[in-house]
Tab-separated table of C-alpha atoms in Angstrom:
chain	number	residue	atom	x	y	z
A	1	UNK	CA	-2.923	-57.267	-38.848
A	2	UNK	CA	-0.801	-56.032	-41.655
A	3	UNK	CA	-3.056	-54.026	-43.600
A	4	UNK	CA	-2.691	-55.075	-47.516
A	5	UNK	CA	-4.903	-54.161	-50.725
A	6	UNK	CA	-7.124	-57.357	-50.830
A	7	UNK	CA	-9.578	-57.967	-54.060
A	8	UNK	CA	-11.877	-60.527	-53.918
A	9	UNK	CA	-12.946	-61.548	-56.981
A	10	UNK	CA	-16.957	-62.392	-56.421
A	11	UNK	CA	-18.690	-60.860	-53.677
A	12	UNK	CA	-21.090	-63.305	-52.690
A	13	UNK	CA	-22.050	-63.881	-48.861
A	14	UNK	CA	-19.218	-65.419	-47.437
A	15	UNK	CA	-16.623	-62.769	-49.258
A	16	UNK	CA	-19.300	-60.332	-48.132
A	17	UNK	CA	-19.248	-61.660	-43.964
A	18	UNK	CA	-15.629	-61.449	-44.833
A	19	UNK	CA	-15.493	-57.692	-45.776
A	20	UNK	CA	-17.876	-56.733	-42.860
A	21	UNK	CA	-15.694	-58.334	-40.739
A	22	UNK	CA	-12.271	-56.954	-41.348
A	23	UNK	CA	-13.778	-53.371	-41.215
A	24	UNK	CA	-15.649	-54.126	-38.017
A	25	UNK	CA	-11.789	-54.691	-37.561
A	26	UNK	CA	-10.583	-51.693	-38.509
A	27	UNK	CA	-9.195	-52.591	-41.707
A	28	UNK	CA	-9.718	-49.833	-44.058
A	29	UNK	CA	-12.161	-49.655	-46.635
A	30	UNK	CA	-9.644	-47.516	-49.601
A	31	UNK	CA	-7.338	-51.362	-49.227
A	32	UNK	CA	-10.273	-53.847	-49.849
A	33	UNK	CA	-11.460	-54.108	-53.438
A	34	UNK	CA	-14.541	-56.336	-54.731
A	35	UNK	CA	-15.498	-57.324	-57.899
A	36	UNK	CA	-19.157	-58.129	-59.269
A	37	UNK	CA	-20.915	-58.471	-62.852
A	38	UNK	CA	-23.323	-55.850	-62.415
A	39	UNK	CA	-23.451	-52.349	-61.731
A	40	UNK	CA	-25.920	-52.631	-59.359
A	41	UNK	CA	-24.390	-54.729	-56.952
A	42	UNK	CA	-21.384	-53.104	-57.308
A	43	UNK	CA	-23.141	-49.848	-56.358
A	44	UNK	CA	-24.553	-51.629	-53.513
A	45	UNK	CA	-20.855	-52.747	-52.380
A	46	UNK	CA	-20.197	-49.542	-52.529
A	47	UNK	CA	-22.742	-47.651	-50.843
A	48	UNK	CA	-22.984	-50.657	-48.165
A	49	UNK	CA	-19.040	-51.321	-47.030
A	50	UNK	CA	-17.434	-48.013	-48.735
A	51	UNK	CA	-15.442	-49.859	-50.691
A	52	UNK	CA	-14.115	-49.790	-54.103
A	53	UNK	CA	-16.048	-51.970	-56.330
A	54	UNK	CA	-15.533	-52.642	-60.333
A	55	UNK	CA	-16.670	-55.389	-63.076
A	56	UNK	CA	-13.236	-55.111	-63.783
A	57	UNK	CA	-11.490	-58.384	-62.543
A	58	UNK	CA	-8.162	-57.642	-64.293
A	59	UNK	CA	-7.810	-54.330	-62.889
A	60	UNK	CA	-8.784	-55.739	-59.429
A	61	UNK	CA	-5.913	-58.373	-59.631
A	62	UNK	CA	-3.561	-56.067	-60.718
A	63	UNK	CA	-3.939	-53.810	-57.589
A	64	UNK	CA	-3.867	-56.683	-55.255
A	65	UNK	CA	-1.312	-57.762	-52.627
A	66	UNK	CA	-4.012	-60.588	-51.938
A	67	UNK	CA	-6.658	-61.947	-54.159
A	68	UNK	CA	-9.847	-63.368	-52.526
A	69	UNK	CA	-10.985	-66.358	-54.746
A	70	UNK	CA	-15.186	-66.405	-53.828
A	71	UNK	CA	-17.137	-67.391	-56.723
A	72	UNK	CA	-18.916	-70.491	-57.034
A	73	UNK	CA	-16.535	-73.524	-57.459
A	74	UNK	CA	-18.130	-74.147	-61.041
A	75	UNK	CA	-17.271	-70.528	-62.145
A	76	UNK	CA	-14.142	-71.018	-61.300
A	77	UNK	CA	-12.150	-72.707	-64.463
A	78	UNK	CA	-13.362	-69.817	-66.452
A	79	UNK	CA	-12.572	-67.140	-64.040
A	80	UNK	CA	-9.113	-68.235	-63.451
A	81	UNK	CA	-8.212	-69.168	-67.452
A	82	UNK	CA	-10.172	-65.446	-68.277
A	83	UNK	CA	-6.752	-63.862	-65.830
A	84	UNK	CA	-4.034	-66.167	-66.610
A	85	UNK	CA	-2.415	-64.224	-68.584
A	86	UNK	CA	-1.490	-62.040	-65.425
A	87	UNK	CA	1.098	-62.497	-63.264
A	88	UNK	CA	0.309	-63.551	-59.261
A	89	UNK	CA	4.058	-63.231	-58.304
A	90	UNK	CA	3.809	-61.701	-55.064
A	91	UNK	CA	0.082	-62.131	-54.393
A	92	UNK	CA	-1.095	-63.994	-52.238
A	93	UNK	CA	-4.308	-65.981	-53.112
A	94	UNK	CA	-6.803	-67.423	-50.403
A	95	UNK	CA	-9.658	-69.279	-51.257
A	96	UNK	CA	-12.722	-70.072	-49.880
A	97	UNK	CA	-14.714	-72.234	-52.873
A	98	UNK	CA	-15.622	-75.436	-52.145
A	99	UNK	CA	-14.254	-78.832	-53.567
A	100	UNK	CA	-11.515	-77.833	-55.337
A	101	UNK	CA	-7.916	-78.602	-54.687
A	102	UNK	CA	-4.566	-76.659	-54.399
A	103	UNK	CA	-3.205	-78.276	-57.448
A	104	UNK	CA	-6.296	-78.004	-59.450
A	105	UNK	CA	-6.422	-74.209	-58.867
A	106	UNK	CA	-2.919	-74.118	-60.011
A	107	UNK	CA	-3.821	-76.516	-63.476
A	108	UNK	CA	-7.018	-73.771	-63.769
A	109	UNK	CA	-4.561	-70.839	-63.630
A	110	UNK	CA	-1.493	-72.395	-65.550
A	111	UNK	CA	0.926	-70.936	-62.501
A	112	UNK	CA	2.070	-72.368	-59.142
A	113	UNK	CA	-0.063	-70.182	-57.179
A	114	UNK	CA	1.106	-68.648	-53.349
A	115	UNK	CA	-2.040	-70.219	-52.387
A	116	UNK	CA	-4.194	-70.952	-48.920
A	117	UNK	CA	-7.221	-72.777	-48.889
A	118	UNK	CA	-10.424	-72.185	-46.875
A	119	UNK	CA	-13.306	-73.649	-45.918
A	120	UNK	CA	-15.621	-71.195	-43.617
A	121	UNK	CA	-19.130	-72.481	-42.692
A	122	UNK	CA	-22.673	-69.810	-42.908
A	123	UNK	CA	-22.629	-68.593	-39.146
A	124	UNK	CA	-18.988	-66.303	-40.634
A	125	UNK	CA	-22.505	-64.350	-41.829
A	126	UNK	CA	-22.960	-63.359	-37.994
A	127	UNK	CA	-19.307	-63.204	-37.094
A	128	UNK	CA	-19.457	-66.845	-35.511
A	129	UNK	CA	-17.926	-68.853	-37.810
A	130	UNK	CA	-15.690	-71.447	-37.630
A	131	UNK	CA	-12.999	-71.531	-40.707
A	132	UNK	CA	-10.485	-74.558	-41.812
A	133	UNK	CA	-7.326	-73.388	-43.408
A	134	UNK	CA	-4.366	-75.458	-45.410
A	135	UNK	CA	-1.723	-73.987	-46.940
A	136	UNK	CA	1.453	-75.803	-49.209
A	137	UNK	CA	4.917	-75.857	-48.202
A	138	UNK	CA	5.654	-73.064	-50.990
A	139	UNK	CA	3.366	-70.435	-48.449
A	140	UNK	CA	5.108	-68.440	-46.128
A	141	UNK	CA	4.698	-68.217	-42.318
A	142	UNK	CA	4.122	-64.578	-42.487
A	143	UNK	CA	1.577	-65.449	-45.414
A	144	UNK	CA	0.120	-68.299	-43.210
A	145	UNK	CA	-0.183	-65.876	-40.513
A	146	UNK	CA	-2.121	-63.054	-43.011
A	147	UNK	CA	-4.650	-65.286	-43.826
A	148	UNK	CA	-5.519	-66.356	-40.594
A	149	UNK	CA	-6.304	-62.715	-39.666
A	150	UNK	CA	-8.089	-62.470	-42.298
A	151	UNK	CA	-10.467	-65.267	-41.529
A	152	UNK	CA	-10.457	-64.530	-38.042
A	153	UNK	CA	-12.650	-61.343	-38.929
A	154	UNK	CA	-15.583	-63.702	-39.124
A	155	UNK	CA	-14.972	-66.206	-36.273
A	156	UNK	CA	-12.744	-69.060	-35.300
A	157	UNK	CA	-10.193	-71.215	-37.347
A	158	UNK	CA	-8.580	-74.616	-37.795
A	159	UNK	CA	-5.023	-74.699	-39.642
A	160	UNK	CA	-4.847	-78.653	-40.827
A	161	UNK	CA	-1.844	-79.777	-41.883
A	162	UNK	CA	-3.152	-82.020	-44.682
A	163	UNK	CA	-5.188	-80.667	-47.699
A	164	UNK	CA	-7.208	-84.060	-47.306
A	165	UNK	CA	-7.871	-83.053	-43.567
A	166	UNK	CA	-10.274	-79.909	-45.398
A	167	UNK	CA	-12.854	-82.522	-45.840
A	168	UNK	CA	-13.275	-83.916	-42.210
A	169	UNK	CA	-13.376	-80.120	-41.642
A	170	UNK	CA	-16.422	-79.757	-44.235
A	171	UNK	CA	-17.806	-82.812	-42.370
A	172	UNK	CA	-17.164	-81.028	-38.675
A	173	UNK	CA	-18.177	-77.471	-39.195
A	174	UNK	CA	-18.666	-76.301	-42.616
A	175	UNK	CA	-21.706	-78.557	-43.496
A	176	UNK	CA	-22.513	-78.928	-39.403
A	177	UNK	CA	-24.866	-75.649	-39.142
A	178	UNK	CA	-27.318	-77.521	-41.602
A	179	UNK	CA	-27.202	-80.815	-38.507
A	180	UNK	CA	-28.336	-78.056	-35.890
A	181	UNK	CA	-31.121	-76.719	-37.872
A	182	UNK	CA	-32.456	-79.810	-38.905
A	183	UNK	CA	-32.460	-80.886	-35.191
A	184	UNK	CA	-33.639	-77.314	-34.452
A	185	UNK	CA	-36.618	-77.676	-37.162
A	186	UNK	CA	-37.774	-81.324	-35.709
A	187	UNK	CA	-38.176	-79.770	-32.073
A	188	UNK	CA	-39.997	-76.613	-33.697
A	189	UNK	CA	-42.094	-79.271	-35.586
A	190	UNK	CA	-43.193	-80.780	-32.883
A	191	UNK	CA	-43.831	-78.109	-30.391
A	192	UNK	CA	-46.301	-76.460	-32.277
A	193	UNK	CA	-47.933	-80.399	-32.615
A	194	UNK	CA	-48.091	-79.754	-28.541
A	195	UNK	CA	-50.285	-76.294	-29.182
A	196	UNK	CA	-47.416	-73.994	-29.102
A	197	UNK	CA	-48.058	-70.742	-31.790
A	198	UNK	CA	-45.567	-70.709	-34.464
A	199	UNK	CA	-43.253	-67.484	-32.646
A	200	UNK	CA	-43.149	-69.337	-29.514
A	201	UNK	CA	-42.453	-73.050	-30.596
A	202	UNK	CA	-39.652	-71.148	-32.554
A	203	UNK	CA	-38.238	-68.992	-29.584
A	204	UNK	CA	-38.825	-71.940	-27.228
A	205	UNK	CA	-36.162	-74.028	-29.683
A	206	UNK	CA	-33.702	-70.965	-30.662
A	207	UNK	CA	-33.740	-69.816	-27.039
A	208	UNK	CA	-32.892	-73.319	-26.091
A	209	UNK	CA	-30.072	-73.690	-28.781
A	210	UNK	CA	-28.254	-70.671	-27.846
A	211	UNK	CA	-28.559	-71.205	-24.349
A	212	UNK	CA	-27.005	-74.144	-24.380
A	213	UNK	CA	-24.183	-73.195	-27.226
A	214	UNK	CA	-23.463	-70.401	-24.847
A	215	UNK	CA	-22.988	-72.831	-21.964
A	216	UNK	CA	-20.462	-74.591	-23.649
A	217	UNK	CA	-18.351	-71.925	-24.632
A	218	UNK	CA	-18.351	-70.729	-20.806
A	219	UNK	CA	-17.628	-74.008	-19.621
A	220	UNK	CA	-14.373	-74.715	-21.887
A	221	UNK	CA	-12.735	-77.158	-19.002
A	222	UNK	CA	-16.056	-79.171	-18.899
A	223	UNK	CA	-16.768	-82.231	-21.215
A	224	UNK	CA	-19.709	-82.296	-23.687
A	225	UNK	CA	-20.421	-85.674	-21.335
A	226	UNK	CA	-21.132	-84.086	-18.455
A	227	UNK	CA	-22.573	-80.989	-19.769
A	228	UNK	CA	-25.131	-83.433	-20.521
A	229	UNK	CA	-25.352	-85.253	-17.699
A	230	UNK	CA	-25.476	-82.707	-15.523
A	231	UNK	CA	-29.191	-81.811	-17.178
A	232	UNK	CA	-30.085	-85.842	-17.382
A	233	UNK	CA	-31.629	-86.423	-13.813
A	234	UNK	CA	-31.890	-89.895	-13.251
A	235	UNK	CA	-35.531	-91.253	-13.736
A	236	UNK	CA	-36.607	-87.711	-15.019
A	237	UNK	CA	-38.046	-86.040	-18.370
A	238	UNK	CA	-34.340	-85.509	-19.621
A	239	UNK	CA	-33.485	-88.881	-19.367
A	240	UNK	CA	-36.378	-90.237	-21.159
A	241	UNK	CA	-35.235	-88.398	-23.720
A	242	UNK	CA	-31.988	-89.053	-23.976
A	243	UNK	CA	-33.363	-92.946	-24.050
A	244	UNK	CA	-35.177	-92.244	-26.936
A	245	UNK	CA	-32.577	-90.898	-28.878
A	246	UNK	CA	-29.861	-93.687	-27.965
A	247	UNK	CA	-32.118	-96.163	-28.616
A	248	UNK	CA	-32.457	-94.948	-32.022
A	249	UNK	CA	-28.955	-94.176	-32.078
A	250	UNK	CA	-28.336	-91.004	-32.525
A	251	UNK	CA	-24.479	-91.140	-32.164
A	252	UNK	CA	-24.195	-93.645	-35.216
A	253	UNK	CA	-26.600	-91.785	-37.119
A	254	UNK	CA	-24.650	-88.906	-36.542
A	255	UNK	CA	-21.301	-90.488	-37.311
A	256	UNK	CA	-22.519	-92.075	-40.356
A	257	UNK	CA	-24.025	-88.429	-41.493
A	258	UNK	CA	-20.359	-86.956	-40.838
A	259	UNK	CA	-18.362	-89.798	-43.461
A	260	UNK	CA	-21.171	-89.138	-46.198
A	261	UNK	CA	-20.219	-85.171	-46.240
A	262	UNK	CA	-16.334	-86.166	-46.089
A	263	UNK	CA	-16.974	-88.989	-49.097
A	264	UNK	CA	-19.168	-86.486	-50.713
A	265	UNK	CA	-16.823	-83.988	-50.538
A	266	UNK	CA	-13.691	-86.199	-51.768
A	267	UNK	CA	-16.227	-86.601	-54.858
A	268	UNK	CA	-16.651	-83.077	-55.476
A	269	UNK	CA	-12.811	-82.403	-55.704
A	270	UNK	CA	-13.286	-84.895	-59.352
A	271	UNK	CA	-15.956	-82.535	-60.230
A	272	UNK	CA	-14.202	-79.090	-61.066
């Protein structure tokens, strides 16, 4: 991975997973940059990652070859109107806010930005993230291929071909950690209803999880289906279950929970 001066402009978690990642790496720390409002967390940038770290957003920019867009998607307009009197000829700009288009970013910054969008999901926090990417004609190959690198430091990625395509990706992996949880917090629930303490109805579920994540990723030739199946015994515990569940019906439920975050997120991009 070509190793270019990157600023990102807010240092929040994600641009924070993203920075621990690239020197885990081996990227070096005198080519990253990060800005913050405060001196304290920009002495905590420093001290953590051993990185340089400023208020100064300007400055940042100026010293880029690739500018890290990561503050919150309503900070945004004002961010990118406060720095467009600079020039990002040459830079190339990734971002990783939510809900907010190519061409909007462009209107925000009154330029035709070199521009890739992102959309990483929470588990980038623990290296295991999964990260949608769409970039404009107008973006290079060599660009394309930068920014994948980049977000590789934190886990897997998607390149879609369509901007629109960011939202099923929201829908898939970006909102989907918050779909395990909730599953994971209704078996906790109820396993400490069946007498289990609190640290062992929570092992019992997180155990159980990861297990079964990690089964999956060893078993990349075999089908969700019979991954399943294979632990449904007929006339057994599992497959009681498993009755339960499509007899509520989970897949719809499910499916129906997947359109709301694409529609929700094809409202947000009206929002900003």
């Amino acid at each position: 991975m070509e190793h270019r001066v990157i600023a990102f402009i807010g240092a929040g978690n994600m641009a924070r997973s993203i920075i621990s990642g690239l020197l885990k790496s081996g990227y070096p720390a005198s080519s990253i940059i990060a800005t913050n409002r405060t001196t304290e967390k920009n002495t905590l940038l420093t001290d953590t990652f051993g990185i340089e770290a400023t208020p100064d957003v300007k400055t940042a920019i100026k010293k880029a070859d690739v500018v890290v867009l990561g503050v919150k998607p309503q900070g945004m307009e004002d961010l990118l109107s406060s720095v467009s009197d600079l020039s990002f000829d040459g830079k190339l700009v990734i971002s990783i806010a939510a809900g907010i288009t190519v061409s909007r970013l462009n209107d925000m910054v009154g330029q035709t930005l070199n521009l890739v969008r992102t959309m990483p999901n929470t588990p980038s926090l623990v290296g295991l993230g999964m990260t949608g990417l769409y970039a404009p004609a107008n973006v290079s190959e060599k660009d394309r291929d930068y920014a994948g690198d980049l977000l590789s430091a934190t886990g897997k990625i998607c390149w879609v071909d369509e901007e629109s395509d960011i939202n099923s990706i929201i829908a898939a992996a970006g909102s989907a950690p918050a779909y395990f949880f909730l599953f994971m917090e209704a078996m906790e629930a109820e396993a400490r209803r069946m007498g289990f303490e609190a640290d062992m109805a929570r092992t019992l579920v997180q155990q159980s999880a990861l297990g079964a994540a990690q089964m999956v990723v060893a078993n990349p030739e075999t089908t969700l289906e019979t991954l399943r199946s294979q632990v449904t015994s007929k006339g057994g515990t599992t497959a009681e279950a498993i009755k339960v569940f499509n007899d509520k019906q989970l897949s719809e439920t499910v499916s129906e929970a997947m359109k709301a975050a694409v529609n929700r997120a094809k409202e947000m991009e009206s929002l900003f």
